[in-house]
Amino acid sequence: MMITKKELLPCPVAVTIQIIGTKWKILIIKELLYGTKRFSELKRAIYCTQKVLTSNLKELEKDGIILRKVYAQVPPKVEYSLTNIGNTLKPLVEDMAEWGKYYKSLV
């Protein structure tokens, strides 16, 4: 269930921040740009607590950015991947990486 138009902020930049505006969400998206990942792989890659990762994954799923696939097996297996709309964030994440490199070169 995505955020409704009524709930979205009026400014397009604010909408982007509203949907992906936390450090953790950006890092989750960055990792999923490389392909499908399991919970433990994401946790290792972005160094956050289980609670923080779970919360951010649920929000990204609710907003239609990621897809959560549960396999009916023991032990349970859950994989996360980007949706089509999530994949459209690739240029944004790449631009952020380039700007980060540029900024690091200045300091």
C-alpha positions as a Markdown table, in Angstrom:
| # | Residue | x | y | z |
|---|---|---|---|---|
| 1 | Met | 0.0 | 0.0 | 0.0 |
| 2 | Met | 1.7 | 3.2 | -1.2 |
| 3 | Ile | 1.3 | 6.6 | 0.2 |
| 4 | Thr | -1.7 | 8.2 | -1.3 |
| 5 | Lys | -1.5 | 11.4 | -3.4 |
| 6 | Lys | -3.3 | 13.2 | -0.6 |
| 7 | Glu | -0.5 | 12.3 | 1.8 |
| 8 | Leu | 2.3 | 13.4 | -0.5 |
| 9 | Leu | 4.0 | 16.7 | 0.2 |
| 10 | Pro | 3.5 | 19.5 | -2.5 |
| 11 | Cys | 7.2 | 19.9 | -3.4 |
| 12 | Pro | 8.7 | 17.1 | -5.6 |
| 13 | Val | 12.0 | 17.2 | -3.7 |
| 14 | Ala | 10.1 | 16.9 | -0.4 |
| 15 | Val | 8.3 | 13.8 | -1.9 |
| 16 | Thr | 11.6 | 12.1 | -2.7 |
| 17 | Ile | 12.8 | 12.8 | 0.8 |
| 18 | Gln | 9.5 | 11.6 | 2.2 |
| 19 | Ile | 9.9 | 8.3 | 0.5 |
| 20 | Ile | 13.6 | 7.6 | 0.6 |
| 21 | Gly | 14.9 | 10.3 | 2.9 |
| 22 | Thr | 16.7 | 8.3 | 5.6 |
| 23 | Lys | 20.3 | 7.2 | 5.5 |
| 24 | Trp | 19.2 | 3.6 | 5.9 |
| 25 | Lys | 16.7 | 3.6 | 3.1 |
| 26 | Ile | 19.3 | 5.0 | 0.6 |
| 27 | Leu | 21.8 | 2.4 | 1.7 |
| 28 | Ile | 19.3 | -0.4 | 1.4 |
| 29 | Ile | 18.4 | 0.8 | -2.1 |
| 30 | Lys | 22.1 | 1.1 | -3.1 |
| 31 | Glu | 22.6 | -2.5 | -2.0 |
| 32 | Leu | 19.6 | -3.8 | -3.9 |
| 33 | Leu | 20.7 | -2.1 | -7.1 |
| 34 | Tyr | 23.3 | -4.9 | -7.2 |
| 35 | Gly | 20.6 | -7.6 | -7.1 |
| 36 | Thr | 18.3 | -9.5 | -4.8 |
| 37 | Lys | 19.5 | -9.8 | -1.2 |
| 38 | Arg | 18.5 | -11.7 | 1.9 |
| 39 | Phe | 17.9 | -9.9 | 5.2 |
| 40 | Ser | 21.3 | -11.0 | 6.7 |
| 41 | Glu | 23.2 | -9.8 | 3.6 |
| 42 | Leu | 21.6 | -6.4 | 3.9 |
| 43 | Lys | 22.3 | -6.2 | 7.6 |
| 44 | Arg | 26.0 | -7.1 | 7.1 |
| 45 | Ala | 26.3 | -4.6 | 4.2 |
| 46 | Ile | 24.8 | -1.5 | 5.9 |
| 47 | Tyr | 25.8 | -2.1 | 9.6 |
| 48 | Cys | 22.5 | -1.3 | 11.3 |
| 49 | Thr | 20.5 | -3.0 | 13.9 |
| 50 | Gln | 17.9 | -5.6 | 13.1 |
| 51 | Lys | 15.1 | -3.3 | 14.3 |
| 52 | Val | 16.3 | -0.4 | 12.1 |
| 53 | Leu | 16.6 | -2.6 | 9.1 |
| 54 | Thr | 13.2 | -4.3 | 9.6 |
| 55 | Ser | 11.5 | -0.9 | 10.0 |
| 56 | Asn | 13.0 | 0.6 | 6.9 |
| 57 | Leu | 12.4 | -2.5 | 4.8 |
| 58 | Lys | 8.7 | -2.4 | 5.8 |
| 59 | Glu | 8.4 | 1.3 | 4.9 |
| 60 | Leu | 10.1 | 0.8 | 1.5 |
| 61 | Glu | 7.9 | -2.2 | 0.8 |
| 62 | Lys | 4.7 | -0.2 | 1.8 |
| 63 | Asp | 5.8 | 2.6 | -0.6 |
| 64 | Gly | 6.3 | 0.2 | -3.5 |
| 65 | Ile | 10.1 | 0.7 | -3.7 |
| 66 | Ile | 11.1 | -2.9 | -2.8 |
| 67 | Leu | 9.6 | -6.3 | -3.1 |
| 68 | Arg | 9.7 | -8.9 | -0.3 |
| 69 | Lys | 9.5 | -12.5 | -1.4 |
| 70 | Val | 9.0 | -15.2 | 1.2 |
| 71 | Tyr | 9.8 | -18.8 | 0.4 |
| 72 | Ala | 7.7 | -21.5 | 2.1 |
| 73 | Gln | 10.5 | -23.6 | 3.6 |
| 74 | Val | 12.2 | -24.3 | 6.9 |
| 75 | Pro | 14.1 | -22.4 | 7.9 |
| 76 | Pro | 12.2 | -19.4 | 6.4 |
| 77 | Lys | 13.9 | -17.7 | 3.5 |
| 78 | Val | 13.1 | -14.1 | 2.6 |
| 79 | Glu | 14.6 | -12.1 | -0.2 |
| 80 | Tyr | 14.4 | -8.4 | -1.1 |
| 81 | Ser | 14.7 | -6.8 | -4.5 |
| 82 | Leu | 13.8 | -3.5 | -6.1 |
| 83 | Thr | 10.5 | -3.0 | -7.9 |
| 84 | Asn | 10.4 | -1.3 | -11.3 |
| 85 | Ile | 9.8 | 2.0 | -9.6 |
| 86 | Gly | 12.6 | 1.2 | -7.1 |
| 87 | Asn | 15.0 | 0.7 | -10.1 |
| 88 | Thr | 14.2 | 4.2 | -11.3 |
| 89 | Leu | 16.2 | 5.5 | -8.3 |
| 90 | Lys | 19.5 | 4.2 | -9.8 |
| 91 | Pro | 20.5 | 7.5 | -11.4 |
| 92 | Leu | 19.7 | 9.3 | -8.2 |
| 93 | Val | 21.9 | 7.0 | -6.1 |
| 94 | Glu | 24.7 | 7.1 | -8.7 |
| 95 | Asp | 24.6 | 10.9 | -8.7 |
| 96 | Met | 24.7 | 10.9 | -4.9 |
| 97 | Ala | 27.8 | 8.6 | -5.1 |
| 98 | Glu | 29.5 | 10.9 | -7.5 |
| 99 | Trp | 28.8 | 14.0 | -5.4 |
| 100 | Gly | 30.1 | 12.1 | -2.3 |
| 101 | Lys | 33.4 | 11.4 | -4.1 |
| 102 | Tyr | 33.6 | 15.0 | -5.2 |
| 103 | Tyr | 33.0 | 16.3 | -1.7 |
| 104 | Lys | 35.5 | 13.9 | -0.2 |
| 105 | Ser | 38.1 | 15.2 | -2.6 |
| 106 | Leu | 37.6 | 18.7 | -1.3 |
| 107 | Val | 38.1 | 18.0 | 2.4 |
